[in-house]
PDB file of C-alpha atoms in Angstrom:
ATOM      1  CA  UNK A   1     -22.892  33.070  70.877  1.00  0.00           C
ATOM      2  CA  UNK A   2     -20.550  30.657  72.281  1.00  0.00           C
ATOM      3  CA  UNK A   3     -19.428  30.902  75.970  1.00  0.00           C
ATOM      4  CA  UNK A   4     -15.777  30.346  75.309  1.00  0.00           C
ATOM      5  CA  UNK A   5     -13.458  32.021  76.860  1.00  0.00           C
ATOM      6  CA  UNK A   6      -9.803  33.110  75.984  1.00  0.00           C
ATOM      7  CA  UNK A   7      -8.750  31.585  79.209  1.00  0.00           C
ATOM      8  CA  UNK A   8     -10.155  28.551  78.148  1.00  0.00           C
ATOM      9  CA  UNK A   9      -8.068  27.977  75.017  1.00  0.00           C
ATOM     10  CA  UNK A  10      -5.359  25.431  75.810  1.00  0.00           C
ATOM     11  CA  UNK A  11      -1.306  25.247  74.614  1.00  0.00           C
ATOM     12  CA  UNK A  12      -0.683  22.110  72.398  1.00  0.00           C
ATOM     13  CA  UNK A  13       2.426  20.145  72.825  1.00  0.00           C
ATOM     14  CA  UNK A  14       4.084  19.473  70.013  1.00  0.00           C
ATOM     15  CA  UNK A  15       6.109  16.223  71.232  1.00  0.00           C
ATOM     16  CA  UNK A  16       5.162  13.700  70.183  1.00  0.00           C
ATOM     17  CA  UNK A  17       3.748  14.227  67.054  1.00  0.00           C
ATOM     18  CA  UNK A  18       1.804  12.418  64.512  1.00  0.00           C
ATOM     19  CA  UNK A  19       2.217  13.029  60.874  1.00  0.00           C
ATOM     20  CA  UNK A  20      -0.017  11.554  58.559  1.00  0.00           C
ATOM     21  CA  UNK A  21       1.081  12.101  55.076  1.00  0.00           C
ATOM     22  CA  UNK A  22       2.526   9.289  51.955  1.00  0.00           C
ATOM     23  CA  UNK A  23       4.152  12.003  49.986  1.00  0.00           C
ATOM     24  CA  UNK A  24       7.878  10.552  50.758  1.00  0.00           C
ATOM     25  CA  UNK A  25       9.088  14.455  50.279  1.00  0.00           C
ATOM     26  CA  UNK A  26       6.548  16.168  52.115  1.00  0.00           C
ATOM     27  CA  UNK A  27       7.115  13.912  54.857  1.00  0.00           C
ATOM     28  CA  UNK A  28      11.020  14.980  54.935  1.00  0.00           C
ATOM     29  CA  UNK A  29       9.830  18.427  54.912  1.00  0.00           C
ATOM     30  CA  UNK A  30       7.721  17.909  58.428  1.00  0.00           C
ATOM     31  CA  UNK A  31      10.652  16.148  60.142  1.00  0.00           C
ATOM     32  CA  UNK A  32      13.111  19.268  59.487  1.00  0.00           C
ATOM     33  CA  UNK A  33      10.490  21.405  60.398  1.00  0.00           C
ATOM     34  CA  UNK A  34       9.208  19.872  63.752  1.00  0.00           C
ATOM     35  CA  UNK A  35      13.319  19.370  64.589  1.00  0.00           C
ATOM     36  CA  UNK A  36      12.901  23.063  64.734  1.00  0.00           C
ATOM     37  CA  UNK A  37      10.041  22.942  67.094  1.00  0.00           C
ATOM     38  CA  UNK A  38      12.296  20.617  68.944  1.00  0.00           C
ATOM     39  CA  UNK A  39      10.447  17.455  68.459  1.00  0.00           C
ATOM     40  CA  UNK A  40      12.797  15.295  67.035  1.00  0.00           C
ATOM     41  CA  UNK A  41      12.734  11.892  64.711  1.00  0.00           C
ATOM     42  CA  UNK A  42      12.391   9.656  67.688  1.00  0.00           C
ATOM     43  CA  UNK A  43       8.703  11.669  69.074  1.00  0.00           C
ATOM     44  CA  UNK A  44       7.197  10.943  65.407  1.00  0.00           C
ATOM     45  CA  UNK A  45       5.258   8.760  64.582  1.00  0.00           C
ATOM     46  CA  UNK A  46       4.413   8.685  61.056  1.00  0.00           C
ATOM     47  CA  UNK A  47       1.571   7.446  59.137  1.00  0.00           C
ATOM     48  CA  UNK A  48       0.815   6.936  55.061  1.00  0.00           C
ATOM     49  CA  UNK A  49      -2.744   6.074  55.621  1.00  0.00           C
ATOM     50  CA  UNK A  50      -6.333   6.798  57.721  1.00  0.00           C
ATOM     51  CA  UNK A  51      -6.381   3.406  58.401  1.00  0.00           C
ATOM     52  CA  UNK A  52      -2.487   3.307  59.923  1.00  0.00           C
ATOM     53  CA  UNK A  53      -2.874   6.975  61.144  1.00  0.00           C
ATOM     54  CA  UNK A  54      -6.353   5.481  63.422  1.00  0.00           C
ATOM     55  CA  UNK A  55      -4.180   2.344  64.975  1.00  0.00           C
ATOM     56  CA  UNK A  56      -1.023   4.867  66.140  1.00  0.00           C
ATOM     57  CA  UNK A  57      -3.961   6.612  67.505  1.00  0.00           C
ATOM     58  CA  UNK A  58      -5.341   3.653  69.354  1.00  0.00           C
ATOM     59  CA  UNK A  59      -2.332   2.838  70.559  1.00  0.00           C
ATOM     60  CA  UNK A  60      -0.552   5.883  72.164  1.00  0.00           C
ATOM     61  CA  UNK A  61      -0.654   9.571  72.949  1.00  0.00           C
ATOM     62  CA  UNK A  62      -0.047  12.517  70.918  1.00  0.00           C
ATOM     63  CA  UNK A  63       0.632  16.051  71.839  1.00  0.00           C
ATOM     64  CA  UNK A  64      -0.906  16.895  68.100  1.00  0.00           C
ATOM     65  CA  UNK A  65      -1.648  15.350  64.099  1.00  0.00           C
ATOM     66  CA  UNK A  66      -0.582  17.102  60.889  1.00  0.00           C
ATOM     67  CA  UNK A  67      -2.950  15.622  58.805  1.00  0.00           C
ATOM     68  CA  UNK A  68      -3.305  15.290  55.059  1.00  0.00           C
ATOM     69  CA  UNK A  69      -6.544  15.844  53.096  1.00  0.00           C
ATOM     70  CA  UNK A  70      -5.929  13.744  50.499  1.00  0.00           C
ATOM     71  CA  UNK A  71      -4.818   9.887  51.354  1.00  0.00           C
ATOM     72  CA  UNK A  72      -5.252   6.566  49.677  1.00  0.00           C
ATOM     73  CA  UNK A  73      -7.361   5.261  51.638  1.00  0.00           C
ATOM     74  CA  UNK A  74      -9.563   7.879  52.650  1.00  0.00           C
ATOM     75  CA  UNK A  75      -9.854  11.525  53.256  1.00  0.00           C
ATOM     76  CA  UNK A  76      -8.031  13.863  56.097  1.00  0.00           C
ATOM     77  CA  UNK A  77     -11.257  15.029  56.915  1.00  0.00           C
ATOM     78  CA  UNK A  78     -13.204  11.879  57.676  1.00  0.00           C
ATOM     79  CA  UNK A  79     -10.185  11.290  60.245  1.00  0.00           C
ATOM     80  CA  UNK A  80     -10.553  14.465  62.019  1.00  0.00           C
ATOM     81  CA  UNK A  81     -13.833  13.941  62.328  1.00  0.00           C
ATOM     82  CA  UNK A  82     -13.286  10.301  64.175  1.00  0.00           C
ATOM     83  CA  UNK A  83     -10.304  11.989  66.098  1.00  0.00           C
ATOM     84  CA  UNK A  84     -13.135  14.549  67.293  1.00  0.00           C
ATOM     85  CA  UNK A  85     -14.761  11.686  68.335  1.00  0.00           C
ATOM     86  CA  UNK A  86     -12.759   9.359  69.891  1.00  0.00           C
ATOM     87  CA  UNK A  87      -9.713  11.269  70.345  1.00  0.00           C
ATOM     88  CA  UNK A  88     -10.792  14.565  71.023  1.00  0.00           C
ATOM     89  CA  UNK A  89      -7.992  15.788  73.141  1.00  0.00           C
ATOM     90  CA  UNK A  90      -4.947  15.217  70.147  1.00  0.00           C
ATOM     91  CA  UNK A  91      -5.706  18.501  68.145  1.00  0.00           C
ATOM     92  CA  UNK A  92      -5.362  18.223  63.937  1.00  0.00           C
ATOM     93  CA  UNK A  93      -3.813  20.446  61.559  1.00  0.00           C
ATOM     94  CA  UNK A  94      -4.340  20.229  58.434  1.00  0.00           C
ATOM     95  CA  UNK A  95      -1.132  20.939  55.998  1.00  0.00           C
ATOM     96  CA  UNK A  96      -2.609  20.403  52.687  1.00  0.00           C
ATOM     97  CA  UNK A  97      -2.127  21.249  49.234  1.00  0.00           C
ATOM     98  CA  UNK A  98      -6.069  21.596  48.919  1.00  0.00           C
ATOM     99  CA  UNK A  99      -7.367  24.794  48.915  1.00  0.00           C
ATOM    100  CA  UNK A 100     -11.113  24.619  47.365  1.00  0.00           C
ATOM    101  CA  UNK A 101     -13.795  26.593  50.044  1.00  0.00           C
ATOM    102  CA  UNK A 102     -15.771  23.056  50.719  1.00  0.00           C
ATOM    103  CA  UNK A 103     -12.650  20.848  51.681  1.00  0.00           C
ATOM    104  CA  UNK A 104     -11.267  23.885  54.092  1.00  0.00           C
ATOM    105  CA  UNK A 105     -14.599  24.545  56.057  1.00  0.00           C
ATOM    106  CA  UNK A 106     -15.275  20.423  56.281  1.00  0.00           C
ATOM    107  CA  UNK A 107     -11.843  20.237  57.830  1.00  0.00           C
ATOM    108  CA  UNK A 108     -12.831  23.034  60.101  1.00  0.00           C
ATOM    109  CA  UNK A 109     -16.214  22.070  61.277  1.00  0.00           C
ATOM    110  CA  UNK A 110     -14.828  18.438  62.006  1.00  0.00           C
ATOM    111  CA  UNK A 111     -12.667  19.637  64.434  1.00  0.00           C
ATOM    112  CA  UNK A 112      -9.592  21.393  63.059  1.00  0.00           C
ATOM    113  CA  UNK A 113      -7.505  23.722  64.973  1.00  0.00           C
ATOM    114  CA  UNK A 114      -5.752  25.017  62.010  1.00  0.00           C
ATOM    115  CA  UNK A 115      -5.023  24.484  58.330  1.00  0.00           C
ATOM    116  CA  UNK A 116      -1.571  25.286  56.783  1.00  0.00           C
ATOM    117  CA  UNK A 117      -0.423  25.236  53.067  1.00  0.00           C
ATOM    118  CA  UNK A 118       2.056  23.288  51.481  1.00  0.00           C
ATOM    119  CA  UNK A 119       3.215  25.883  49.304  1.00  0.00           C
ATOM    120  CA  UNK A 120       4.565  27.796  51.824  1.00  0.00           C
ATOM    121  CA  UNK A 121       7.848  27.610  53.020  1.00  0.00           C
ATOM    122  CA  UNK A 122       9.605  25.786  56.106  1.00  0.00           C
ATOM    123  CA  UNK A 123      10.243  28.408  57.712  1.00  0.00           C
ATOM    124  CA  UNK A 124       6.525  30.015  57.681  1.00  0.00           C
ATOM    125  CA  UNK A 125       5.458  26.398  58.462  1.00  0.00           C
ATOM    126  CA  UNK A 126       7.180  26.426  61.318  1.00  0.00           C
ATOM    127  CA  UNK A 127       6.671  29.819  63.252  1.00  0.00           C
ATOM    128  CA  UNK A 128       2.801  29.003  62.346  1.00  0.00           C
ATOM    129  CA  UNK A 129       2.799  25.362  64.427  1.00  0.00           C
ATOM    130  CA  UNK A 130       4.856  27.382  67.368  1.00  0.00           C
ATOM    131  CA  UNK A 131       2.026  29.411  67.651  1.00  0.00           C
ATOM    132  CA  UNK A 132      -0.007  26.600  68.643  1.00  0.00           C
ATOM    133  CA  UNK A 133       2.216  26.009  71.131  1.00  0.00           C
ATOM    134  CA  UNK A 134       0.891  29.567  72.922  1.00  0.00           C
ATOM    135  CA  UNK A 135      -2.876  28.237  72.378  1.00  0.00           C
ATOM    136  CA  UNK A 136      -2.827  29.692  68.669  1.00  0.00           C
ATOM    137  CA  UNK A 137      -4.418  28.505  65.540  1.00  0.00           C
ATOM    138  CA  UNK A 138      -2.533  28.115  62.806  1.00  0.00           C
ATOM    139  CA  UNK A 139      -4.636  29.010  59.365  1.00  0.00           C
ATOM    140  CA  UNK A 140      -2.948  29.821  56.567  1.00  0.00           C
ATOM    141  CA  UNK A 141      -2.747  33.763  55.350  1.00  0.00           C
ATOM    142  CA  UNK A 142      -4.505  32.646  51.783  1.00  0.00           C
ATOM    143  CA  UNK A 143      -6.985  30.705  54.052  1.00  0.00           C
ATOM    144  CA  UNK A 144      -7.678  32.837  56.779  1.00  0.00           C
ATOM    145  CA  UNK A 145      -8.382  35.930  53.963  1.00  0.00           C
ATOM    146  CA  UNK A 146     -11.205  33.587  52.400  1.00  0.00           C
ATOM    147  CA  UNK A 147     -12.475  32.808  55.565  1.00  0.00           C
ATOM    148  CA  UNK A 148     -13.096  36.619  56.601  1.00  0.00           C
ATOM    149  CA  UNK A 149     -14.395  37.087  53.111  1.00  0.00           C
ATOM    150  CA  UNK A 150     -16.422  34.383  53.791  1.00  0.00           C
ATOM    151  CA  UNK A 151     -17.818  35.698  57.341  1.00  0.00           C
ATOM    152  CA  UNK A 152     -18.261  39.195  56.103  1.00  0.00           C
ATOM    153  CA  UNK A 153     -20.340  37.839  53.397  1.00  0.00           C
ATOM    154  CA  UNK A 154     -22.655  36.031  55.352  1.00  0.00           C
ATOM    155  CA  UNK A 155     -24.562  38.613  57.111  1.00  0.00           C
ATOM    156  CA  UNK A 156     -23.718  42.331  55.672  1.00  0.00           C
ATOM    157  CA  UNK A 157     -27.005  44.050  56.663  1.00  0.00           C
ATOM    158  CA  UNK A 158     -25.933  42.584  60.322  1.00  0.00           C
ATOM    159  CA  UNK A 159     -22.767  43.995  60.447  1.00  0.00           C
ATOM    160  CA  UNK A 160     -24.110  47.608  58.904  1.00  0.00           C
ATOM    161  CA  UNK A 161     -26.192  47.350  62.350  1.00  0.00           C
ATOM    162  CA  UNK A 162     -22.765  46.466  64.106  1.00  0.00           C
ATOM    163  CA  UNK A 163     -21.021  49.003  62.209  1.00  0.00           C
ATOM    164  CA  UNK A 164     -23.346  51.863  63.186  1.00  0.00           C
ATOM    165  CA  UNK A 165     -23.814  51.032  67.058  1.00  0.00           C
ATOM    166  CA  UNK A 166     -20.486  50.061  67.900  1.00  0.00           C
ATOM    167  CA  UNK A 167     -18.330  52.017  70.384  1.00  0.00           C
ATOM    168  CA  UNK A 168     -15.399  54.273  68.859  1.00  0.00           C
ATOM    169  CA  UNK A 169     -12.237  52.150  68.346  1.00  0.00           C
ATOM    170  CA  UNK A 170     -10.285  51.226  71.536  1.00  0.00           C
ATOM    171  CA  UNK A 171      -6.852  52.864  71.700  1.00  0.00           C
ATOM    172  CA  UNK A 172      -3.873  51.043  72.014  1.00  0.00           C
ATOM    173  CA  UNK A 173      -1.089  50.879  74.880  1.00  0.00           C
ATOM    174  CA  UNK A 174       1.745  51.117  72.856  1.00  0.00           C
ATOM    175  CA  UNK A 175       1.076  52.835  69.063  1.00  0.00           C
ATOM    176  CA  UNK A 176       1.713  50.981  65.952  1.00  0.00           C
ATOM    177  CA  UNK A 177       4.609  52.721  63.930  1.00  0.00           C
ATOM    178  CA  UNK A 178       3.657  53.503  60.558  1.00  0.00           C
ATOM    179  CA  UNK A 179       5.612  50.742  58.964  1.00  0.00           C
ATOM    180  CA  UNK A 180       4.063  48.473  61.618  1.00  0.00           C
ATOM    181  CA  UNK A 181       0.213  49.935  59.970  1.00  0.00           C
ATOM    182  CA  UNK A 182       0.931  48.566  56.699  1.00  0.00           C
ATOM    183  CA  UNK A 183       2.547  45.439  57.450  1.00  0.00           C
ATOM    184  CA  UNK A 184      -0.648  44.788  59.764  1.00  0.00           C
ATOM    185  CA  UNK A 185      -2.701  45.908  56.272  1.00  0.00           C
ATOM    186  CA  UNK A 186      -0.980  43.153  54.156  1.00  0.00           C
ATOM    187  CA  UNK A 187      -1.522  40.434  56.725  1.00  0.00           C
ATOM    188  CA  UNK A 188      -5.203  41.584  56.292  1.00  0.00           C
ATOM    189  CA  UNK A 189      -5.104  41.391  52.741  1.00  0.00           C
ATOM    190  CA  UNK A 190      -3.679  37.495  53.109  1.00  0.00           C
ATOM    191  CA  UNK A 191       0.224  38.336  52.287  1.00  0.00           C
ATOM    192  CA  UNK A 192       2.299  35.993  53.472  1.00  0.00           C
ATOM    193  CA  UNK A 193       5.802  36.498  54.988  1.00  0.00           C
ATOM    194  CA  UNK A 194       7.868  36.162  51.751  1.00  0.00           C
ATOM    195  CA  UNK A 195       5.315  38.438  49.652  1.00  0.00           C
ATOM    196  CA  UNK A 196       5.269  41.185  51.932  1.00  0.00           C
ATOM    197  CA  UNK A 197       8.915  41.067  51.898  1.00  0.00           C
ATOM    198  CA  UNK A 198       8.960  41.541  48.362  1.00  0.00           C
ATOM    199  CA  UNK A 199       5.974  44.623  48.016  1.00  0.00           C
ATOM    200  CA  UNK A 200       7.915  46.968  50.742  1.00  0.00           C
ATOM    201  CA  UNK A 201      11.245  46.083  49.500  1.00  0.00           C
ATOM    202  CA  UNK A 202      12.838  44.520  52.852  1.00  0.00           C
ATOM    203  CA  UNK A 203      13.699  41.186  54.403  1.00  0.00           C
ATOM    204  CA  UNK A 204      11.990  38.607  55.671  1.00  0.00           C
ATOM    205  CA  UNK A 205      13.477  38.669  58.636  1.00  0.00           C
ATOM    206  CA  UNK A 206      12.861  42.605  59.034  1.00  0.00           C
ATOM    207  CA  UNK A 207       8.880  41.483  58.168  1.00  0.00           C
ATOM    208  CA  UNK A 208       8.864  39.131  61.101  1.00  0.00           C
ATOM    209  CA  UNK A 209      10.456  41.635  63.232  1.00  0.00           C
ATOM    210  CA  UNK A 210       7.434  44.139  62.906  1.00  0.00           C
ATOM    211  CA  UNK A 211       4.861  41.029  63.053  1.00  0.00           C
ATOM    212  CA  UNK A 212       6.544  40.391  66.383  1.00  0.00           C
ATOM    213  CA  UNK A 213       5.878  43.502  67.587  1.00  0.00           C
ATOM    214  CA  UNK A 214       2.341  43.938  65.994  1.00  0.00           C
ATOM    215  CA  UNK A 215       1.573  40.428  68.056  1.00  0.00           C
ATOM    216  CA  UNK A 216       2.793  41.650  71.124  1.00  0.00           C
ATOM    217  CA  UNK A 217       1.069  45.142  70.872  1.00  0.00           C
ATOM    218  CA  UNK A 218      -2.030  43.967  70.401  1.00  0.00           C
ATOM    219  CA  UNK A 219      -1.557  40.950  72.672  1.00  0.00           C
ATOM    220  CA  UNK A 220      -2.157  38.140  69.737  1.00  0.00           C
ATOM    221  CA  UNK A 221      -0.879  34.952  68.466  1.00  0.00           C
ATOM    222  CA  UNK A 222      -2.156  34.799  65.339  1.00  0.00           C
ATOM    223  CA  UNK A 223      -2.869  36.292  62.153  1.00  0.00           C
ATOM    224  CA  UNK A 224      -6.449  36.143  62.499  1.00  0.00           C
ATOM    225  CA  UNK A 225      -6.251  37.659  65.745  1.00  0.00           C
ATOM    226  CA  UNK A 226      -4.199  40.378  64.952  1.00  0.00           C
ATOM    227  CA  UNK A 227      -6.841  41.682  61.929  1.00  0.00           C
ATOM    228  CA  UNK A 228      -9.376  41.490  64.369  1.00  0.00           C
ATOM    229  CA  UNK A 229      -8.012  43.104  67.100  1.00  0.00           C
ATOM    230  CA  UNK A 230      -6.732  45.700  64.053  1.00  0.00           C
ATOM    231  CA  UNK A 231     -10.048  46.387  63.096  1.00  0.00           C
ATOM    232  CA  UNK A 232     -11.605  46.387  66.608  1.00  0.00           C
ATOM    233  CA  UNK A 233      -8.731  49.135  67.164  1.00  0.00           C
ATOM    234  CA  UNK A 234      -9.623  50.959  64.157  1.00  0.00           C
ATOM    235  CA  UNK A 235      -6.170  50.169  62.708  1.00  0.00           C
ATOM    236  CA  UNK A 236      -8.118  48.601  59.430  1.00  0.00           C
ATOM    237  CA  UNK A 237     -10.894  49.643  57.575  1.00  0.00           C
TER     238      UNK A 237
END
């Protein structure tokens, strides 16, 4: 069991920023979305390759990468892993169109803090790298469903033993509202914003509303968190 502690999970600065990616389009798409975030054209740096993305790296500071999987000269991962290395205090996240189980848990195990879709819009791209600003990490809802499936698959017998000597569910502070229950049960499932939006009939907007208050009823920052703290409340099955 690792001795980590909550407390010692650390904000990430999002100025300056790094963005290695040679999509031309993609890389359009970042600089709208970190002007968002506040970090502006002139605290990018941008890089097309590993080989580039290593000499910025060399050569100055970052606050935090977005990294690429696939690049011509290499692969996202294998620069993660050297970032790990050399550079371990510039945390990656991976925003990738690659979504096979062995490329997401390499990028993980060399050192990613998160791992983001392209698919998904600017919008969802950008509330997920604020939350890294709070110390968050930013997985994907598609990702972060695998990964649980992934988890709960490893050791089932294990968490029968869990199952049956754990304490009764915690109550909360402040009650979920009903509404708030089965948005928190379609973030489990691996909904995303938009697709939520569209299976209760609402807004966007009104779906980030009750995330909001999900997050800051069960003191999260994340999706993963919030399932976990959902299930630890007895709020999922």
């Amino acid at each position: 069991m690792s001795n980590l502690q909550l407390e010692d999970i650390e904000a990430v600065s999002l100025s300056p920023a790094l963005v290695v990616e040679d999509d031309p389009a993609m890389r359009e798409r970042l600089a709208y979305v970190l002007s968002t975030l506040g970090c502006d054209e002139p605290q990018i740096a941008w890089a097309d390759s590993v080989t580039t993305a290593k000499e910025l790296l060399d050569a100055r500071s970052f606050g935090v990468a977005l990294v690429d999987i696939g690049l011509p000269d290499g692969s996202g991962v294998e620069l993660i892993g050297w970032m790990r290395a050399l550079h371990p205090k510039v945390p990656a996240v991976v925003v990738s169109a690659w979504r096979t189980e062995e490329v997401i848990f390499a990028a993980l195990r060399a050192g990613a803090i998160g791992y983001l879709l392209k698919e998904r819009d600017d919008l969802e791209l950008s509330i997920a790298l604020r939350s890294i600003e709070q110390g968050g990490a930013p997985i994907d809802p598609a990702i972060a469903r695998r990964i649980l499936g992934w988890l709960a698959a490893q050791q089932p017998s294990l968490s029968a033993v869990l199952a049956a000597d754990a304490p009764p569910p915690l109550p909360l502070p402040v009650a979920l509202t009903p509404r708030e229950r089965k948005i928190l049960e379609l973030v489990a499932q691996g909904l995303s914003n938009r697709d939520m939006a569209e299976s209760l009939s609402i807004s966007r907007l009104t779906v980030e509303c009750h995330t909001k208050n999900i997050y800051r009823k069960l003191a999260v920052t994340s999706r993963t968190e919030a399932v976990f703290q959902g299930r630890r409340h007895g709020l999922l099955r």
